[in-house]
């Protein structure tokens, strides 16, 4: 079961990375580099504090381990092929600054548990702009296939997770992505209802 979990999570994450980079190369998306740099630091710190907190290996928190490779790869791809004029929002910079402060906190205190929980909080907050955009525009611009993959991966990762922090990382991802998928489905359903209501009745 552990092997199945590790292989499944790794393959799903690799496919997600390829899908994201393909969209980047096709200019279908214009992500801000600052946000992905923040993700890279946060996810890396999450893994470091997990490994430091107990006698664990990389495969004991496979989702976090492959996420590090995923976000760094995407960050490099954005730096090379991304739109250099992509707007860096105050939210992006705010998250980046907070993550930097958390790193400083960890360097001084070496409190792995508290640092890890603070990082998970930032990774939850990072979903806010996507949710805000979906609710305000009432239009779903997010790919269901990609987010479904991001939902399945943490579910499989729970089969091989060891320790509280690994479980928290996976459950946090499941709750965040699951909530986002529900919002996306609600918007799609609402859009179809509006279309039916606005269609002219035929005699």
mmCIF file of C-alpha atoms in Angstrom:
data_model
loop_
_atom_site.group_PDB
_atom_site.id
_atom_site.type_symbol
_atom_site.label_atom_id
_atom_site.label_comp_id
_atom_site.label_asym_id
_atom_site.label_seq_id
_atom_site.Cartn_x
_atom_site.Cartn_y
_atom_site.Cartn_z
ATOM 1 C CA UNK A 1 0.000 0.000 0.000
ATOM 2 C CA UNK A 2 2.864 2.373 0.797
ATOM 3 C CA UNK A 3 4.457 1.740 -2.608
ATOM 4 C CA UNK A 4 1.111 2.355 -4.330
ATOM 5 C CA UNK A 5 0.737 5.627 -2.419
ATOM 6 C CA UNK A 6 4.237 6.863 -3.243
ATOM 7 C CA UNK A 7 4.045 5.949 -6.942
ATOM 8 C CA UNK A 8 0.517 7.344 -7.379
ATOM 9 C CA UNK A 9 1.267 10.678 -5.710
ATOM 10 C CA UNK A 10 4.531 11.041 -7.648
ATOM 11 C CA UNK A 11 2.943 10.295 -11.037
ATOM 12 C CA UNK A 12 -0.017 12.607 -10.440
ATOM 13 C CA UNK A 13 2.281 15.452 -9.394
ATOM 14 C CA UNK A 14 4.552 14.947 -12.412
ATOM 15 C CA UNK A 15 1.532 15.066 -14.731
ATOM 16 C CA UNK A 16 0.287 18.233 -13.019
ATOM 17 C CA UNK A 17 3.694 19.869 -13.458
ATOM 18 C CA UNK A 18 3.786 19.003 -17.169
ATOM 19 C CA UNK A 19 0.216 20.269 -17.615
ATOM 20 C CA UNK A 20 0.995 23.574 -15.895
ATOM 21 C CA UNK A 21 4.201 24.158 -17.853
ATOM 22 C CA UNK A 22 2.409 23.313 -21.123
ATOM 23 C CA UNK A 23 -0.208 25.973 -20.360
ATOM 24 C CA UNK A 24 2.609 28.384 -19.544
ATOM 25 C CA UNK A 25 4.381 27.725 -22.856
ATOM 26 C CA UNK A 26 1.100 28.161 -24.752
ATOM 27 C CA UNK A 27 0.577 31.518 -23.007
ATOM 28 C CA UNK A 28 -2.756 30.264 -21.650
ATOM 29 C CA UNK A 29 -1.782 31.422 -18.165
ATOM 30 C CA UNK A 30 0.338 34.280 -16.839
ATOM 31 C CA UNK A 31 1.281 33.409 -13.244
ATOM 32 C CA UNK A 32 3.212 35.840 -11.062
ATOM 33 C CA UNK A 33 6.706 34.607 -10.219
ATOM 34 C CA UNK A 34 6.571 36.083 -6.692
ATOM 35 C CA UNK A 35 3.645 33.848 -5.757
ATOM 36 C CA UNK A 36 5.435 30.717 -6.890
ATOM 37 C CA UNK A 37 8.632 31.745 -5.130
ATOM 38 C CA UNK A 38 6.505 32.069 -1.986
ATOM 39 C CA UNK A 39 5.081 28.600 -2.598
ATOM 40 C CA UNK A 40 8.592 27.196 -3.069
ATOM 41 C CA UNK A 41 9.871 28.638 0.211
ATOM 42 C CA UNK A 42 6.726 27.663 2.138
ATOM 43 C CA UNK A 43 6.553 24.092 0.853
ATOM 44 C CA UNK A 44 10.301 23.594 1.356
ATOM 45 C CA UNK A 45 10.054 24.917 4.929
ATOM 46 C CA UNK A 46 7.098 22.627 5.561
ATOM 47 C CA UNK A 47 9.196 19.627 4.531
ATOM 48 C CA UNK A 48 12.297 20.755 6.454
ATOM 49 C CA UNK A 49 10.364 21.276 9.695
ATOM 50 C CA UNK A 50 8.623 17.911 9.206
ATOM 51 C CA UNK A 51 11.935 16.085 8.832
ATOM 52 C CA UNK A 52 13.411 17.952 11.809
ATOM 53 C CA UNK A 53 10.405 17.320 14.058
ATOM 54 C CA UNK A 54 10.761 13.525 14.033
ATOM 55 C CA UNK A 55 12.765 10.604 12.727
ATOM 56 C CA UNK A 56 11.131 10.629 9.302
ATOM 57 C CA UNK A 57 12.247 10.244 5.695
ATOM 58 C CA UNK A 58 11.133 11.915 2.467
ATOM 59 C CA UNK A 59 8.719 9.089 1.580
ATOM 60 C CA UNK A 60 6.970 9.384 4.945
ATOM 61 C CA UNK A 61 5.470 12.669 3.725
ATOM 62 C CA UNK A 62 5.478 11.939 0.006
ATOM 63 C CA UNK A 63 3.011 14.698 -0.903
ATOM 64 C CA UNK A 64 5.169 17.406 0.660
ATOM 65 C CA UNK A 65 8.328 15.897 -0.859
ATOM 66 C CA UNK A 66 7.034 15.850 -4.439
ATOM 67 C CA UNK A 67 5.345 19.236 -3.942
ATOM 68 C CA UNK A 68 8.791 20.749 -3.338
ATOM 69 C CA UNK A 69 9.972 19.458 -6.723
ATOM 70 C CA UNK A 70 6.704 20.577 -8.342
ATOM 71 C CA UNK A 71 6.690 24.185 -7.110
ATOM 72 C CA UNK A 72 10.410 24.741 -7.704
ATOM 73 C CA UNK A 73 10.142 23.320 -11.242
ATOM 74 C CA UNK A 74 7.170 25.570 -12.007
ATOM 75 C CA UNK A 75 8.987 28.578 -10.498
ATOM 76 C CA UNK A 76 11.998 27.982 -12.740
ATOM 77 C CA UNK A 77 9.707 27.534 -15.761
ATOM 78 C CA UNK A 78 7.956 30.848 -14.996
ATOM 79 C CA UNK A 79 11.335 32.585 -14.592
ATOM 80 C CA UNK A 80 12.441 31.282 -18.021
ATOM 81 C CA UNK A 81 9.271 31.272 -20.127
ATOM 82 C CA UNK A 82 6.756 33.279 -18.124
ATOM 83 C CA UNK A 83 5.432 36.703 -18.933
ATOM 84 C CA UNK A 84 7.924 39.062 -17.306
ATOM 85 C CA UNK A 85 5.327 41.806 -17.031
ATOM 86 C CA UNK A 86 2.934 39.680 -14.962
ATOM 87 C CA UNK A 87 1.587 41.889 -12.204
ATOM 88 C CA UNK A 88 2.861 41.170 -8.700
ATOM 89 C CA UNK A 89 0.002 42.017 -6.374
ATOM 90 C CA UNK A 90 0.247 43.341 -2.858
ATOM 91 C CA UNK A 91 -1.199 40.023 -1.737
ATOM 92 C CA UNK A 92 1.678 38.146 -3.426
ATOM 93 C CA UNK A 93 4.284 40.366 -1.796
ATOM 94 C CA UNK A 94 2.487 40.204 1.544
ATOM 95 C CA UNK A 95 2.550 36.401 1.534
ATOM 96 C CA UNK A 96 6.205 36.425 0.508
ATOM 97 C CA UNK A 97 7.108 38.781 3.374
ATOM 98 C CA UNK A 98 5.159 36.702 5.924
ATOM 99 C CA UNK A 99 6.864 33.505 4.758
ATOM 100 C CA UNK A 100 10.215 35.279 5.117
ATOM 101 C CA UNK A 101 9.316 36.266 8.688
ATOM 102 C CA UNK A 102 8.316 32.672 9.457
ATOM 103 C CA UNK A 103 11.702 31.475 8.189
ATOM 104 C CA UNK A 104 13.427 34.006 10.465
ATOM 105 C CA UNK A 105 11.263 32.801 13.383
ATOM 106 C CA UNK A 106 12.334 29.218 12.716
ATOM 107 C CA UNK A 107 16.019 30.132 12.433
ATOM 108 C CA UNK A 108 15.946 31.802 15.848
ATOM 109 C CA UNK A 109 13.620 29.441 17.724
ATOM 110 C CA UNK A 110 14.119 26.090 15.950
ATOM 111 C CA UNK A 111 10.514 25.379 16.897
ATOM 112 C CA UNK A 112 9.684 22.967 14.091
ATOM 113 C CA UNK A 113 6.093 22.224 15.117
ATOM 114 C CA UNK A 114 4.898 25.835 15.444
ATOM 115 C CA UNK A 115 6.754 26.854 12.273
ATOM 116 C CA UNK A 116 5.113 24.039 10.330
ATOM 117 C CA UNK A 117 1.638 25.037 11.503
ATOM 118 C CA UNK A 118 2.293 28.670 10.537
ATOM 119 C CA UNK A 119 3.384 27.524 7.075
ATOM 120 C CA UNK A 120 0.164 25.499 6.681
ATOM 121 C CA UNK A 121 -1.808 28.645 7.540
ATOM 122 C CA UNK A 122 -0.033 30.576 4.779
ATOM 123 C CA UNK A 123 -0.717 27.758 2.314
ATOM 124 C CA UNK A 124 -4.423 28.027 3.191
ATOM 125 C CA UNK A 125 -4.438 31.820 2.796
ATOM 126 C CA UNK A 126 -2.773 31.439 -0.616
ATOM 127 C CA UNK A 127 -6.069 30.044 -1.962
ATOM 128 C CA UNK A 128 -7.968 33.246 -1.106
ATOM 129 C CA UNK A 129 -7.283 35.149 -4.386
ATOM 130 C CA UNK A 130 -8.546 32.231 -6.495
ATOM 131 C CA UNK A 131 -11.691 31.850 -4.385
ATOM 132 C CA UNK A 132 -12.274 35.625 -4.376
ATOM 133 C CA UNK A 133 -11.962 35.814 -8.170
ATOM 134 C CA UNK A 134 -14.366 32.903 -8.701
ATOM 135 C CA UNK A 135 -17.017 34.342 -6.398
ATOM 136 C CA UNK A 136 -16.763 37.906 -7.728
ATOM 137 C CA UNK A 137 -16.772 37.030 -11.433
ATOM 138 C CA UNK A 138 -19.171 34.073 -11.132
ATOM 139 C CA UNK A 139 -17.144 32.516 -13.957
ATOM 140 C CA UNK A 140 -15.038 29.387 -13.604
ATOM 141 C CA UNK A 141 -11.632 29.877 -15.231
ATOM 142 C CA UNK A 142 -9.996 26.994 -13.363
ATOM 143 C CA UNK A 143 -9.388 23.551 -14.987
ATOM 144 C CA UNK A 144 -11.333 20.777 -13.269
ATOM 145 C CA UNK A 145 -8.845 18.114 -14.402
ATOM 146 C CA UNK A 146 -5.871 19.795 -12.740
ATOM 147 C CA UNK A 147 -7.662 20.520 -9.465
ATOM 148 C CA UNK A 148 -9.147 17.014 -9.363
ATOM 149 C CA UNK A 149 -5.608 15.658 -9.661
ATOM 150 C CA UNK A 150 -4.549 17.952 -6.827
ATOM 151 C CA UNK A 151 -7.417 16.499 -4.774
ATOM 152 C CA UNK A 152 -6.594 12.854 -5.488
ATOM 153 C CA UNK A 153 -2.873 13.146 -4.737
ATOM 154 C CA UNK A 154 -3.248 14.093 -1.028
ATOM 155 C CA UNK A 155 -5.905 11.401 -0.554
ATOM 156 C CA UNK A 156 -3.454 8.764 -1.798
ATOM 157 C CA UNK A 157 -0.636 10.301 0.236
ATOM 158 C CA UNK A 158 -2.498 9.560 3.479
ATOM 159 C CA UNK A 159 -1.906 5.860 2.816
ATOM 160 C CA UNK A 160 1.833 6.324 3.429
ATOM 161 C CA UNK A 161 1.935 9.402 5.680
ATOM 162 C CA UNK A 162 3.725 9.125 9.005
ATOM 163 C CA UNK A 163 3.381 11.534 11.891
ATOM 164 C CA UNK A 164 1.037 14.398 12.735
ATOM 165 C CA UNK A 165 2.622 16.978 10.419
ATOM 166 C CA UNK A 166 2.413 14.731 7.351
ATOM 167 C CA UNK A 167 -1.269 14.116 8.065
ATOM 168 C CA UNK A 168 -1.915 17.831 8.616
ATOM 169 C CA UNK A 169 -0.214 18.670 5.298
ATOM 170 C CA UNK A 170 -2.373 16.193 3.369
ATOM 171 C CA UNK A 171 -5.644 17.000 5.160
ATOM 172 C CA UNK A 172 -5.036 20.739 4.695
ATOM 173 C CA UNK A 173 -4.588 20.148 0.952
ATOM 174 C CA UNK A 174 -7.721 17.977 0.756
ATOM 175 C CA UNK A 175 -9.877 20.579 2.553
ATOM 176 C CA UNK A 176 -8.544 23.520 0.505
ATOM 177 C CA UNK A 177 -8.787 21.832 -2.892
ATOM 178 C CA UNK A 178 -12.099 20.166 -2.024
ATOM 179 C CA UNK A 179 -13.590 23.526 -1.043
ATOM 180 C CA UNK A 180 -12.315 25.090 -4.254
ATOM 181 C CA UNK A 181 -13.797 22.277 -6.357
ATOM 182 C CA UNK A 182 -17.175 22.718 -4.643
ATOM 183 C CA UNK A 183 -17.106 26.454 -5.420
ATOM 184 C CA UNK A 184 -16.192 25.698 -9.041
ATOM 185 C CA UNK A 185 -19.088 23.208 -9.316
ATOM 186 C CA UNK A 186 -21.484 25.728 -7.734
ATOM 187 C CA UNK A 187 -20.432 28.392 -10.258
ATOM 188 C CA UNK A 188 -20.811 25.977 -13.181
ATOM 189 C CA UNK A 189 -24.255 24.903 -11.926
ATOM 190 C CA UNK A 190 -25.332 28.525 -11.372
ATOM 191 C CA UNK A 191 -24.138 29.503 -14.864
ATOM 192 C CA UNK A 192 -26.170 26.692 -16.448
ATOM 193 C CA UNK A 193 -29.260 27.723 -14.491
ATOM 194 C CA UNK A 194 -28.875 31.340 -15.589
ATOM 195 C CA UNK A 195 -28.513 30.197 -19.180
ATOM 196 C CA UNK A 196 -31.714 28.145 -18.972
ATOM 197 C CA UNK A 197 -33.632 31.029 -17.380
ATOM 198 C CA UNK A 198 -32.407 33.546 -19.962
ATOM 199 C CA UNK A 199 -33.127 31.336 -22.972
ATOM 200 C CA UNK A 200 -36.188 32.551 -24.912
ATOM 201 C CA UNK A 201 -39.165 30.258 -24.650
ATOM 202 C CA UNK A 202 -40.251 28.647 -27.897
ATOM 203 C CA UNK A 203 -43.943 28.582 -28.798
#
